[in-house]
């Protein structure tokens, strides 16, 4: 809900202000800027102003977009039986339509 979002935004803004006061956090952000492509949004530094513009609907849309079929890839490595893996994937990732699942073996 909107009240919970505003509370989280205030907490994140406080954390951003605290990080900017720590030298190691400033250096880390500068290194990430140099290492990553400019359009890499996952590692972009948050600003207090950008958090003000967040809405519950915008966050929900972004999550739906990131978890949409074809965007989510789960890679499981190890000597595991498929019958043991499938329930865990469904439990922790969610129920995916079977037409979007692609099974590969090495």
Coordinates of N, CA, C and O in Angstrom, one line a residue, residues 7 19 24 30 40 53 64 85:
X7 N 7.0 4.7 3.8 CA 7.9 4.3 4.9 C 9.2 3.8 4.4 O 10.3 4.1 4.8
X19 N 25.2 6.3 3.3 CA 26.2 5.7 2.4 C 27.1 6.8 1.8 O 28.3 6.7 1.7
X24 N 34.1 4.4 1.6 CA 34.1 3.2 0.9 C 32.9 3.0 0.0 O 33.0 2.5 -1.1
X30 N 31.7 4.8 -7.6 CA 32.5 5.3 -8.7 C 33.2 4.1 -9.5 O 33.2 4.2 -10.7
X40 N 23.2 0.3 -17.8 CA 23.0 -0.8 -16.9 C 22.3 -0.3 -15.6 O 22.9 0.3 -14.8
X53 N 9.6 9.5 -6.7 CA 8.7 9.3 -7.8 C 8.2 7.9 -7.9 O 7.3 7.6 -8.7
X64 N 6.6 -7.3 -12.6 CA 5.9 -8.1 -13.6 C 6.8 -8.2 -14.9 O 6.9 -9.3 -15.5
X85 N 14.1 -31.5 -8.2 CA 14.3 -30.1 -8.5 C 13.0 -29.4 -8.8 O 12.8 -28.3 -8.3

